[in-house]
Amino acid sequence: MGLVGDPRQLHAVEAGNPLAAIVRDGAPTAVIGEVQRQRDEDLKAVVESFARGEAGWGALRASGHFVFSEDIARSAAQDYLTRSREERERTLVLCGTNATREAINEQVRLGLRLEGALGPDVKVRTLRRQDLTREELRRPSSYAPGDIVVPQRDHGARRTPSALERGVEYRVVEVRGETVDLENRVTGERSSWEPSKAAGVHLYREERTTLAEGDRVVFRENSRDLGAVNGDRGTVTRIGDHDLTVHLDRGDREVTLDVDGGARLEHAYATTVHQAQGQTVDHVIIAGETGKLASAEQAYVSFSRARESAVVYTDSPNRLREAWGEWRGKENAMEHLDPPVDKVLEEGALGLGFGGEEVRAPAPGPSVPGKGEREAELPSL
């Protein structure tokens, strides 16, 4: 078995950073040490700094791409709209939070409507999945009336008051202590369910998304019925009374969705940095937020998406540079053991590599400049 990844980029919602722990514990590791994606030398220097773990240098070099703006969402949207239609297709607009993503999408849609690129607006029922850990999903406090619960497997014996069927939408009616009262959205049947005793559910917020013919959308979950996968992008080509058609970029084909079916899609003009991991484009426009999510990991992912150019709109250049100079990655529980795992390894303990091979832990790398830096032992991309 082989694993591919970059422990310096943004991590999953679940606790811990298992990839970094596997490498730290001595698993045989192949490192790609040369940046291949970036064609622009300034852009490449930013990415290389973060890749080496030098967040301070990376943030300093990234600040050369800063443009001051009092309204970063509006500026990012206007930058996108001033580009040609062909260049827009090769450009990604990035931000840190869903609130800013929605603000940018709204501004872009206003501009597109002025261009005559969009048809009449229609409200479409969509579901947005909540980013919760498995442990959080087991807490009744995570649920609120109006939420939608979709089991990923059957729960309980059929025809019992607590039975839930895989793939069925259940609306949260009430939360009573450890019990969540649910209503089958189709049949209206009620169920009393205890999240602490179950696993394998997805939790959604129900929304009414405004769509029009001509809108660009992105799917946020795999759909076996539609043949669409998470991250698939497309263009709305038709909206009827009961359904709509999206022409997918991948495969050059069309799929049809029920306007009231709870589609897992959203506008595709702007995306959060977390959702953008794995994508490659020629240009990125970054709305540089300075909130609690701003970090070296976020900057690294943002800049490494682009081949040719990056621009960052910020209302606080100094605060953003400072935030991007700090790694805020998750820790593993083993890092807090007494004695620490690193010390045990230094004294000669053996790590277990892939295929059961025993290997000695690598020596720690040199420290690098910058506030709050990690050690630079993982210069992988």
PDB file of N, CA and C in Angstrom, residues 119-157:
ATOM      1  N   GLY A 119     -30.127  33.878 -17.379  1.00  0.00           N
ATOM      2  CA  GLY A 119     -31.562  33.943 -17.587  1.00  0.00           C
ATOM      3  C   GLY A 119     -32.272  34.343 -16.299  1.00  0.00           C
ATOM      4  N   PRO A 120     -33.602  34.204 -16.255  1.00  0.00           N
ATOM      5  CA  PRO A 120     -34.371  34.550 -15.046  1.00  0.00           C
ATOM      6  C   PRO A 120     -33.978  33.659 -13.868  1.00  0.00           C
ATOM      7  N   ASP A 121     -34.009  34.233 -12.667  1.00  0.00           N
ATOM      8  CA  ASP A 121     -33.661  33.485 -11.463  1.00  0.00           C
ATOM      9  C   ASP A 121     -34.781  32.535 -11.051  1.00  0.00           C
ATOM     10  N   VAL A 122     -34.372  31.357 -10.548  1.00  0.00           N
ATOM     11  CA  VAL A 122     -35.297  30.365 -10.017  1.00  0.00           C
ATOM     12  C   VAL A 122     -34.724  29.838  -8.705  1.00  0.00           C
ATOM     13  N   LYS A 123     -35.561  29.654  -7.700  1.00  0.00           N
ATOM     14  CA  LYS A 123     -35.128  29.097  -6.428  1.00  0.00           C
ATOM     15  C   LYS A 123     -35.126  27.571  -6.508  1.00  0.00           C
ATOM     16  N   VAL A 124     -33.993  26.979  -6.182  1.00  0.00           N
ATOM     17  CA  VAL A 124     -33.824  25.532  -6.238  1.00  0.00           C
ATOM     18  C   VAL A 124     -33.464  25.030  -4.850  1.00  0.00           C
ATOM     19  N   ARG A 125     -34.132  23.971  -4.404  1.00  0.00           N
ATOM     20  CA  ARG A 125     -33.825  23.399  -3.089  1.00  0.00           C
ATOM     21  C   ARG A 125     -32.488  22.651  -3.159  1.00  0.00           C
ATOM     22  N   THR A 126     -31.566  23.049  -2.309  1.00  0.00           N
ATOM     23  CA  THR A 126     -30.257  22.402  -2.239  1.00  0.00           C
ATOM     24  C   THR A 126     -29.942  22.044  -0.793  1.00  0.00           C
ATOM     25  N   LEU A 127     -29.019  21.126  -0.606  1.00  0.00           N
ATOM     26  CA  LEU A 127     -28.581  20.710   0.714  1.00  0.00           C
ATOM     27  C   LEU A 127     -27.078  20.957   0.844  1.00  0.00           C
ATOM     28  N   ARG A 128     -26.701  21.622   1.929  1.00  0.00           N
ATOM     29  CA  ARG A 128     -25.277  21.854   2.196  1.00  0.00           C
ATOM     30  C   ARG A 128     -24.852  20.987   3.376  1.00  0.00           C
ATOM     31  N   ARG A 129     -23.907  20.132   3.120  1.00  0.00           N
ATOM     32  CA  ARG A 129     -23.443  19.226   4.167  1.00  0.00           C
ATOM     33  C   ARG A 129     -22.643  19.979   5.217  1.00  0.00           C
ATOM     34  N   GLN A 130     -22.888  19.635   6.494  1.00  0.00           N
ATOM     35  CA  GLN A 130     -22.184  20.261   7.602  1.00  0.00           C
ATOM     36  C   GLN A 130     -20.863  19.525   7.867  1.00  0.00           C
ATOM     37  N   ASP A 131     -19.795  20.293   7.994  1.00  0.00           N
ATOM     38  CA  ASP A 131     -18.472  19.708   8.210  1.00  0.00           C
ATOM     39  C   ASP A 131     -18.286  19.371   9.682  1.00  0.00           C
ATOM     40  N   LEU A 132     -18.743  18.197  10.068  1.00  0.00           N
ATOM     41  CA  LEU A 132     -18.648  17.746  11.448  1.00  0.00           C
ATOM     42  C   LEU A 132     -17.869  16.441  11.517  1.00  0.00           C
ATOM     43  N   THR A 133     -17.163  16.246  12.618  1.00  0.00           N
ATOM     44  CA  THR A 133     -16.458  14.986  12.823  1.00  0.00           C
ATOM     45  C   THR A 133     -17.450  13.903  13.219  1.00  0.00           C
ATOM     46  N   ARG A 134     -17.001  12.650  13.195  1.00  0.00           N
ATOM     47  CA  ARG A 134     -17.863  11.554  13.613  1.00  0.00           C
ATOM     48  C   ARG A 134     -18.294  11.723  15.064  1.00  0.00           C
ATOM     49  N   GLU A 135     -17.397  12.231  15.891  1.00  0.00           N
ATOM     50  CA  GLU A 135     -17.739  12.441  17.297  1.00  0.00           C
ATOM     51  C   GLU A 135     -18.799  13.530  17.436  1.00  0.00           C
ATOM     52  N   GLU A 136     -18.672  14.602  16.682  1.00  0.00           N
ATOM     53  CA  GLU A 136     -19.662  15.678  16.739  1.00  0.00           C
ATOM     54  C   GLU A 136     -21.034  15.201  16.259  1.00  0.00           C
ATOM     55  N   LEU A 137     -21.056  14.308  15.275  1.00  0.00           N
ATOM     56  CA  LEU A 137     -22.326  13.782  14.781  1.00  0.00           C
ATOM     57  C   LEU A 137     -23.030  12.901  15.811  1.00  0.00           C
ATOM     58  N   ARG A 138     -22.312  12.438  16.809  1.00  0.00           N
ATOM     59  CA  ARG A 138     -22.912  11.616  17.852  1.00  0.00           C
ATOM     60  C   ARG A 138     -23.486  12.451  18.993  1.00  0.00           C
ATOM     61  N   ARG A 139     -23.328  13.775  18.913  1.00  0.00           N
ATOM     62  CA  ARG A 139     -23.836  14.658  19.956  1.00  0.00           C
ATOM     63  C   ARG A 139     -25.173  15.260  19.546  1.00  0.00           C
ATOM     64  N   PRO A 140     -26.216  15.114  20.350  1.00  0.00           N
ATOM     65  CA  PRO A 140     -27.519  15.721  20.019  1.00  0.00           C
ATOM     66  C   PRO A 140     -27.436  17.235  19.840  1.00  0.00           C
ATOM     67  N   SER A 141     -26.492  17.879  20.510  1.00  0.00           N
ATOM     68  CA  SER A 141     -26.373  19.336  20.411  1.00  0.00           C
ATOM     69  C   SER A 141     -25.970  19.800  19.016  1.00  0.00           C
ATOM     70  N   SER A 142     -25.500  18.873  18.164  1.00  0.00           N
ATOM     71  CA  SER A 142     -25.116  19.239  16.799  1.00  0.00           C
ATOM     72  C   SER A 142     -26.313  19.392  15.880  1.00  0.00           C
ATOM     73  N   TYR A 143     -27.501  18.989  16.351  1.00  0.00           N
ATOM     74  CA  TYR A 143     -28.700  18.967  15.517  1.00  0.00           C
ATOM     75  C   TYR A 143     -29.655  20.088  15.919  1.00  0.00           C
ATOM     76  N   ALA A 144     -30.364  20.629  14.931  1.00  0.00           N
ATOM     77  CA  ALA A 144     -31.325  21.699  15.186  1.00  0.00           C
ATOM     78  C   ALA A 144     -32.562  21.468  14.322  1.00  0.00           C
ATOM     79  N   PRO A 145     -33.729  21.913  14.790  1.00  0.00           N
ATOM     80  CA  PRO A 145     -34.941  21.764  13.991  1.00  0.00           C
ATOM     81  C   PRO A 145     -34.771  22.333  12.585  1.00  0.00           C
ATOM     82  N   GLY A 146     -35.220  21.574  11.603  1.00  0.00           N
ATOM     83  CA  GLY A 146     -35.084  21.981  10.208  1.00  0.00           C
ATOM     84  C   GLY A 146     -33.908  21.336   9.497  1.00  0.00           C
ATOM     85  N   ASP A 147     -32.912  20.831  10.267  1.00  0.00           N
ATOM     86  CA  ASP A 147     -31.789  20.126   9.653  1.00  0.00           C
ATOM     87  C   ASP A 147     -32.278  18.864   8.946  1.00  0.00           C
ATOM     88  N   ILE A 148     -31.479  18.394   8.013  1.00  0.00           N
ATOM     89  CA  ILE A 148     -31.802  17.171   7.276  1.00  0.00           C
ATOM     90  C   ILE A 148     -30.746  16.111   7.594  1.00  0.00           C
ATOM     91  N   VAL A 149     -31.215  14.937   8.027  1.00  0.00           N
ATOM     92  CA  VAL A 149     -30.359  13.798   8.323  1.00  0.00           C
ATOM     93  C   VAL A 149     -30.544  12.752   7.224  1.00  0.00           C
ATOM     94  N   VAL A 150     -29.431  12.289   6.651  1.00  0.00           N
ATOM     95  CA  VAL A 150     -29.489  11.246   5.629  1.00  0.00           C
ATOM     96  C   VAL A 150     -28.594  10.094   6.062  1.00  0.00           C
ATOM     97  N   PRO A 151     -29.172   8.961   6.502  1.00  0.00           N
ATOM     98  CA  PRO A 151     -28.356   7.808   6.907  1.00  0.00           C
ATOM     99  C   PRO A 151     -27.612   7.217   5.712  1.00  0.00           C
ATOM    100  N   GLN A 152     -26.379   6.775   5.959  1.00  0.00           N
ATOM    101  CA  GLN A 152     -25.591   6.111   4.922  1.00  0.00           C
ATOM    102  C   GLN A 152     -25.722   4.598   5.014  1.00  0.00           C
ATOM    103  N   ARG A 153     -26.456   4.138   6.010  1.00  0.00           N
ATOM    104  CA  ARG A 153     -26.807   2.720   6.137  1.00  0.00           C
ATOM    105  C   ARG A 153     -28.090   2.630   6.957  1.00  0.00           C
ATOM    106  N   ASP A 154     -28.733   1.469   6.953  1.00  0.00           N
ATOM    107  CA  ASP A 154     -29.963   1.294   7.731  1.00  0.00           C
ATOM    108  C   ASP A 154     -29.641   1.315   9.225  1.00  0.00           C
ATOM    109  N   HIS A 155     -30.536   1.935  10.008  1.00  0.00           N
ATOM    110  CA  HIS A 155     -30.403   1.992  11.458  1.00  0.00           C
ATOM    111  C   HIS A 155     -31.637   1.362  12.092  1.00  0.00           C
ATOM    112  N   GLY A 156     -31.408   0.395  12.983  1.00  0.00           N
ATOM    113  CA  GLY A 156     -32.518  -0.211  13.705  1.00  0.00           C
ATOM    114  C   GLY A 156     -33.321  -1.183  12.863  1.00  0.00           C
ATOM    115  N   ALA A 157     -34.194  -1.928  13.537  1.00  0.00           N
ATOM    116  CA  ALA A 157     -35.051  -2.901  12.864  1.00  0.00           C
ATOM    117  C   ALA A 157     -36.163  -2.178  12.116  1.00  0.00           C
TER     118      ALA A 157
END
